[in-house]
Amino acid sequence: MRMTNMLHFTENHRFSVSREFSLSSLDYKMLATMYQPMIGGLAVSFYQVLYQQLSAEKIGFSPLEQQRRLFLLLDLEQNERGRKYLIEMSSKLEAIGLLQTTRKFLPEEEDYVFVYTLFPPLSPNEFFRNQHLTLLLRDKVGKFTLLSLREELLMPEPEECRGASEENLSVPFYELFRLNTQVVDYELEQALYEASASKQGEPKLDVTTKGFQYADIIMRFPRGSGNRVFVEALKHKPDQLAAINIVAKKYNLSLQETCRLLDEDGVFTEEGELHMDLLQYNANLFYRQTKKRDEERERSSARTEGQEAEPSEEKSVEMAYYLEVPLQLRGECTDHQYNYILRNEPYTVVLKMFFTQGSIPDGVLNIFEKIDLNYKLSEEVINVLIHFLHIDRRSWAKSSIEAVASDMLGKQIQTYEQAVDYVREKMSFRQKAASKVEEAKSSGGAATRGRQGKTQKPRIPMVTQNADTAAATRLTAEELEAARRMAQKLDERLNRKG
């Protein structure tokens, strides 16, 4: 119990005890043999006194009474020393999970009421599964006494039945009983609801009581704050308190965070009215920052868990699913080594293989981290994705990587073999498209279409002179002499005419 001012916890304050169970003989033995060595007999006596405030045949809340009754039953002095003893005992019970203490503010009486909520002792199985309680009891009584208590409380299954096959022979409810659901008795339902002990302690269904109470806020609000007077005025302004609770619920604010936002400048006007828009704006900023920090913390913890996790069993790759080693890595590893790395190593190791000249860009690491943590693609599938980006000469931009990852996710690629089939299908489609383009280029007058669908001009074949044609057209010496003679005769005729 956190209590700094002894005047806020006195024998004159009233209290009520709440419990939803009844102690069995095993519970009493657990209290005496397991819990008492840890917290002492006086704390267990306080637990028994609180338990007996209700009849053993009932559950719910006890009537309001002054805490003087507890002091008298425990033979404690009704002064500051007795209060410290009671606070110490309640703290021990709270620490081991047997008690929860709350304080409620009654506006009509302007005073506090303490509610002690009791919880049953753990069963032997649950107790020994709780590491904190087990180690605490070991420190108190020793290891051998702890083992002796365990053998005393836990009876093992007969050896003849261990490992034997079993069959559930229990009969379900609706195979044996039939309920009359044709008639709805509203009076009965209302009576059962009102008589339910678990509903008696619930607050009314309105925004104010489901959120933070005025007493909770004012107790944690700084006394030296300039907005203290405005927060104190919330006691008489339930509509503003309801608005604060709406914002706190909308942005998932804790009580401490709500008080911090109410302490900001400008949240209240000079007249003491709540500036709702500014409060929502600040709450939204705080929510976004908290969400970003949580995501970064989750990513860092995921990295840490991945680094600290035990190495998983190595997986082999069938030769039918071997991927060809890229040209960049052919001198460094064989086909077997490369496919083994893709199948078993984390994606960060595979990325380093392709970014050998420098460090991996932060943008690339961020997008693959998102694919790993958010898309939940397995490591081997991510490694095949990296291989495909490299051999297909795709861009390492965020949009390009996300496009391939989204396609794999949509096609439910979960294993290494499925990823290899995916890459082979994509590369086969790419090769078929390239061969069609080559065929179109080699065809003579046929018009082809470009990437944007526009008709291109047909390629007209050109006549070229090869070596054989040049050799065939070369003249001999006799033919050259005859040609000269013919030219001389033509010149003589022309001269005569002239």
PDB file of C-alpha atoms in Angstrom, residues 47-195:
ATOM      1  CA  TYR A  47      -5.745 -11.819   5.489  1.00  0.00           C
ATOM      2  CA  GLN A  48      -7.925 -14.061   7.671  1.00  0.00           C
ATOM      3  CA  VAL A  49      -9.501 -11.061   9.406  1.00  0.00           C
ATOM      4  CA  LEU A  50     -10.382  -9.497   6.064  1.00  0.00           C
ATOM      5  CA  TYR A  51     -11.763 -12.799   4.786  1.00  0.00           C
ATOM      6  CA  GLN A  52     -14.045 -13.188   7.801  1.00  0.00           C
ATOM      7  CA  GLN A  53     -15.724  -9.824   7.206  1.00  0.00           C
ATOM      8  CA  LEU A  54     -18.080 -11.794   4.940  1.00  0.00           C
ATOM      9  CA  SER A  55     -19.730 -15.068   5.775  1.00  0.00           C
ATOM     10  CA  ALA A  56     -17.991 -18.104   4.283  1.00  0.00           C
ATOM     11  CA  GLU A  57     -21.183 -18.952   2.365  1.00  0.00           C
ATOM     12  CA  LYS A  58     -21.323 -15.547   0.636  1.00  0.00           C
ATOM     13  CA  ILE A  59     -19.319 -13.530  -1.848  1.00  0.00           C
ATOM     14  CA  GLY A  60     -19.421  -9.870  -2.794  1.00  0.00           C
ATOM     15  CA  PHE A  61     -18.836  -6.795  -0.599  1.00  0.00           C
ATOM     16  CA  SER A  62     -18.938  -6.404   3.137  1.00  0.00           C
ATOM     17  CA  PRO A  63     -20.802  -3.443   4.738  1.00  0.00           C
ATOM     18  CA  LEU A  64     -18.876  -0.228   5.309  1.00  0.00           C
ATOM     19  CA  GLU A  65     -17.268  -0.071   8.744  1.00  0.00           C
ATOM     20  CA  GLN A  66     -14.542   1.955  10.378  1.00  0.00           C
ATOM     21  CA  GLN A  67     -11.019   0.576  10.215  1.00  0.00           C
ATOM     22  CA  ARG A  68     -10.983   0.719  14.012  1.00  0.00           C
ATOM     23  CA  ARG A  69     -12.505  -2.771  13.817  1.00  0.00           C
ATOM     24  CA  LEU A  70      -9.393  -4.089  12.050  1.00  0.00           C
ATOM     25  CA  PHE A  71      -7.087  -2.499  14.617  1.00  0.00           C
ATOM     26  CA  LEU A  72      -9.027  -4.101  17.473  1.00  0.00           C
ATOM     27  CA  LEU A  73      -9.182  -7.568  15.886  1.00  0.00           C
ATOM     28  CA  LEU A  74      -5.424  -7.517  15.215  1.00  0.00           C
ATOM     29  CA  ASP A  75      -4.622  -6.035  18.643  1.00  0.00           C
ATOM     30  CA  LEU A  76      -2.870  -3.033  17.090  1.00  0.00           C
ATOM     31  CA  GLU A  77      -2.454   0.353  18.692  1.00  0.00           C
ATOM     32  CA  GLN A  78      -4.729   3.011  17.223  1.00  0.00           C
ATOM     33  CA  ASN A  79      -1.948   5.439  16.466  1.00  0.00           C
ATOM     34  CA  GLU A  80       0.727   6.038  13.857  1.00  0.00           C
ATOM     35  CA  ARG A  81       2.671   2.946  14.889  1.00  0.00           C
ATOM     36  CA  GLY A  82      -0.370   0.706  14.436  1.00  0.00           C
ATOM     37  CA  ARG A  83      -1.112   2.273  11.058  1.00  0.00           C
ATOM     38  CA  LYS A  84       2.422   1.536   9.879  1.00  0.00           C
ATOM     39  CA  TYR A  85       2.027  -2.113  10.928  1.00  0.00           C
ATOM     40  CA  LEU A  86      -1.239  -2.375   8.990  1.00  0.00           C
ATOM     41  CA  ILE A  87       0.263  -0.748   5.901  1.00  0.00           C
ATOM     42  CA  GLU A  88       3.280  -3.077   6.076  1.00  0.00           C
ATOM     43  CA  MET A  89       1.083  -6.186   6.309  1.00  0.00           C
ATOM     44  CA  SER A  90      -1.150  -5.080   3.443  1.00  0.00           C
ATOM     45  CA  SER A  91       1.938  -4.374   1.315  1.00  0.00           C
ATOM     46  CA  LYS A  92       3.209  -7.933   1.846  1.00  0.00           C
ATOM     47  CA  LEU A  93      -0.179  -9.385   0.880  1.00  0.00           C
ATOM     48  CA  GLU A  94      -0.318  -7.158  -2.205  1.00  0.00           C
ATOM     49  CA  ALA A  95       3.200  -8.131  -3.286  1.00  0.00           C
ATOM     50  CA  ILE A  96       2.421 -11.872  -3.400  1.00  0.00           C
ATOM     51  CA  GLY A  97      -0.962 -11.445  -5.072  1.00  0.00           C
ATOM     52  CA  LEU A  98      -3.409 -12.069  -2.218  1.00  0.00           C
ATOM     53  CA  LEU A  99      -4.715  -8.497  -1.851  1.00  0.00           C
ATOM     54  CA  GLN A 100      -5.429  -5.380  -3.852  1.00  0.00           C
ATOM     55  CA  THR A 101      -6.121  -2.107  -2.053  1.00  0.00           C
ATOM     56  CA  THR A 102      -7.992   0.765  -3.674  1.00  0.00           C
ATOM     57  CA  ARG A 103      -9.199   4.093  -2.360  1.00  0.00           C
ATOM     58  CA  LYS A 104     -12.476   5.701  -3.431  1.00  0.00           C
ATOM     59  CA  PHE A 105     -13.467   9.319  -2.942  1.00  0.00           C
ATOM     60  CA  LEU A 106     -17.050  10.047  -1.820  1.00  0.00           C
ATOM     61  CA  PRO A 107     -17.954  13.574  -3.021  1.00  0.00           C
ATOM     62  CA  GLU A 108     -20.943  13.847  -0.684  1.00  0.00           C
ATOM     63  CA  GLU A 109     -18.840  13.229   2.432  1.00  0.00           C
ATOM     64  CA  GLU A 110     -15.579  14.610   0.988  1.00  0.00           C
ATOM     65  CA  ASP A 111     -13.730  11.646   2.433  1.00  0.00           C
ATOM     66  CA  TYR A 112     -12.054   8.457   1.303  1.00  0.00           C
ATOM     67  CA  VAL A 113     -13.189   4.839   1.626  1.00  0.00           C
ATOM     68  CA  PHE A 114     -10.743   1.916   1.404  1.00  0.00           C
ATOM     69  CA  VAL A 115     -11.716  -1.252  -0.496  1.00  0.00           C
ATOM     70  CA  TYR A 116      -9.725  -4.441   0.206  1.00  0.00           C
ATOM     71  CA  THR A 117     -10.113  -6.947  -2.648  1.00  0.00           C
ATOM     72  CA  LEU A 118      -9.025 -10.461  -1.664  1.00  0.00           C
ATOM     73  CA  PHE A 119      -7.738 -13.144  -4.029  1.00  0.00           C
ATOM     74  CA  PRO A 120      -7.514 -16.894  -3.285  1.00  0.00           C
ATOM     75  CA  PRO A 121      -4.157 -18.616  -2.743  1.00  0.00           C
ATOM     76  CA  LEU A 122      -2.677 -20.304  -5.770  1.00  0.00           C
ATOM     77  CA  SER A 123      -3.087 -24.029  -6.190  1.00  0.00           C
ATOM     78  CA  PRO A 124       0.094 -26.115  -5.732  1.00  0.00           C
ATOM     79  CA  ASN A 125       0.585 -26.478  -9.504  1.00  0.00           C
ATOM     80  CA  GLU A 126       0.164 -22.757 -10.129  1.00  0.00           C
ATOM     81  CA  PHE A 127       2.390 -21.876  -7.190  1.00  0.00           C
ATOM     82  CA  PHE A 128       5.340 -23.952  -8.370  1.00  0.00           C
ATOM     83  CA  ARG A 129       4.913 -22.615 -11.922  1.00  0.00           C
ATOM     84  CA  ASN A 130       5.371 -19.101 -10.502  1.00  0.00           C
ATOM     85  CA  GLN A 131       9.127 -18.570 -10.470  1.00  0.00           C
ATOM     86  CA  HIS A 132       9.081 -15.500  -8.200  1.00  0.00           C
ATOM     87  CA  LEU A 133       7.088 -17.142  -5.434  1.00  0.00           C
ATOM     88  CA  THR A 134       9.058 -20.384  -5.667  1.00  0.00           C
ATOM     89  CA  LEU A 135      12.410 -18.619  -5.367  1.00  0.00           C
ATOM     90  CA  LEU A 136      11.135 -16.442  -2.510  1.00  0.00           C
ATOM     91  CA  LEU A 137       9.959 -19.515  -0.583  1.00  0.00           C
ATOM     92  CA  ARG A 138      13.303 -21.218  -1.273  1.00  0.00           C
ATOM     93  CA  ASP A 139      15.132 -18.228   0.206  1.00  0.00           C
ATOM     94  CA  LYS A 140      12.926 -18.417   3.313  1.00  0.00           C
ATOM     95  CA  VAL A 141      12.845 -22.162   4.048  1.00  0.00           C
ATOM     96  CA  GLY A 142      15.647 -23.673   1.929  1.00  0.00           C
ATOM     97  CA  LYS A 143      15.764 -25.910  -1.110  1.00  0.00           C
ATOM     98  CA  PHE A 144      15.176 -29.261   0.620  1.00  0.00           C
ATOM     99  CA  THR A 145      12.155 -28.018   2.589  1.00  0.00           C
ATOM    100  CA  LEU A 146      10.722 -26.621  -0.640  1.00  0.00           C
ATOM    101  CA  LEU A 147      11.110 -29.967  -2.399  1.00  0.00           C
ATOM    102  CA  SER A 148       9.548 -31.717   0.590  1.00  0.00           C
ATOM    103  CA  LEU A 149       6.520 -29.411   0.482  1.00  0.00           C
ATOM    104  CA  ARG A 150       6.175 -30.053  -3.239  1.00  0.00           C
ATOM    105  CA  GLU A 151       6.127 -33.826  -2.734  1.00  0.00           C
ATOM    106  CA  GLU A 152       3.598 -33.382   0.079  1.00  0.00           C
ATOM    107  CA  LEU A 153       1.171 -31.295  -1.954  1.00  0.00           C
ATOM    108  CA  LEU A 154       1.503 -32.793  -5.447  1.00  0.00           C
ATOM    109  CA  MET A 155       0.576 -36.425  -6.016  1.00  0.00           C
ATOM    110  CA  PRO A 156       1.986 -37.871  -9.275  1.00  0.00           C
ATOM    111  CA  GLU A 157       0.024 -39.904 -11.792  1.00  0.00           C
ATOM    112  CA  PRO A 158       0.288 -43.708 -11.392  1.00  0.00           C
ATOM    113  CA  GLU A 159       3.143 -45.147 -13.397  1.00  0.00           C
ATOM    114  CA  GLU A 160       0.825 -47.627 -15.138  1.00  0.00           C
ATOM    115  CA  CYS A 161      -1.187 -44.776 -16.674  1.00  0.00           C
ATOM    116  CA  ARG A 162       1.696 -42.631 -17.855  1.00  0.00           C
ATOM    117  CA  GLY A 163       2.000 -42.460 -21.614  1.00  0.00           C
ATOM    118  CA  ALA A 164      -1.122 -44.551 -22.224  1.00  0.00           C
ATOM    119  CA  SER A 165      -3.555 -43.495 -24.962  1.00  0.00           C
ATOM    120  CA  GLU A 166      -6.673 -41.762 -23.717  1.00  0.00           C
ATOM    121  CA  GLU A 167     -10.192 -41.097 -24.972  1.00  0.00           C
ATOM    122  CA  ASN A 168     -12.581 -38.393 -23.810  1.00  0.00           C
ATOM    123  CA  LEU A 169     -15.879 -40.016 -22.761  1.00  0.00           C
ATOM    124  CA  SER A 170     -17.507 -36.925 -21.265  1.00  0.00           C
ATOM    125  CA  VAL A 171     -21.022 -36.042 -22.402  1.00  0.00           C
ATOM    126  CA  PRO A 172     -21.590 -32.453 -23.646  1.00  0.00           C
ATOM    127  CA  PHE A 173     -24.318 -30.362 -22.029  1.00  0.00           C
ATOM    128  CA  TYR A 174     -26.681 -30.201 -24.992  1.00  0.00           C
ATOM    129  CA  GLU A 175     -26.593 -33.965 -25.578  1.00  0.00           C
ATOM    130  CA  LEU A 176     -28.261 -34.517 -22.215  1.00  0.00           C
ATOM    131  CA  PHE A 177     -30.300 -31.357 -21.519  1.00  0.00           C
ATOM    132  CA  ARG A 178     -32.705 -29.274 -23.579  1.00  0.00           C
ATOM    133  CA  LEU A 179     -33.497 -25.663 -22.671  1.00  0.00           C
ATOM    134  CA  ASN A 180     -36.767 -23.917 -23.348  1.00  0.00           C
ATOM    135  CA  THR A 181     -35.612 -20.954 -25.439  1.00  0.00           C
ATOM    136  CA  GLN A 182     -39.057 -20.071 -26.756  1.00  0.00           C
ATOM    137  CA  VAL A 183     -40.027 -18.066 -23.673  1.00  0.00           C
ATOM    138  CA  VAL A 184     -38.003 -15.030 -22.554  1.00  0.00           C
ATOM    139  CA  ASP A 185     -38.556 -14.033 -18.924  1.00  0.00           C
ATOM    140  CA  TYR A 186     -37.352 -10.459 -18.613  1.00  0.00           C
ATOM    141  CA  GLU A 187     -38.209 -10.231 -14.917  1.00  0.00           C
ATOM    142  CA  LEU A 188     -36.082 -13.253 -14.147  1.00  0.00           C
ATOM    143  CA  GLU A 189     -33.151 -11.903 -16.158  1.00  0.00           C
ATOM    144  CA  GLN A 190     -33.401  -8.543 -14.411  1.00  0.00           C
ATOM    145  CA  ALA A 191     -33.558 -10.199 -10.991  1.00  0.00           C
ATOM    146  CA  LEU A 192     -30.542 -12.397 -11.754  1.00  0.00           C
ATOM    147  CA  TYR A 193     -28.597  -9.406 -12.988  1.00  0.00           C
ATOM    148  CA  GLU A 194     -29.341  -7.323  -9.918  1.00  0.00           C
ATOM    149  CA  ALA A 195     -28.656 -10.223  -7.537  1.00  0.00           C
TER     150      ALA A 195
END
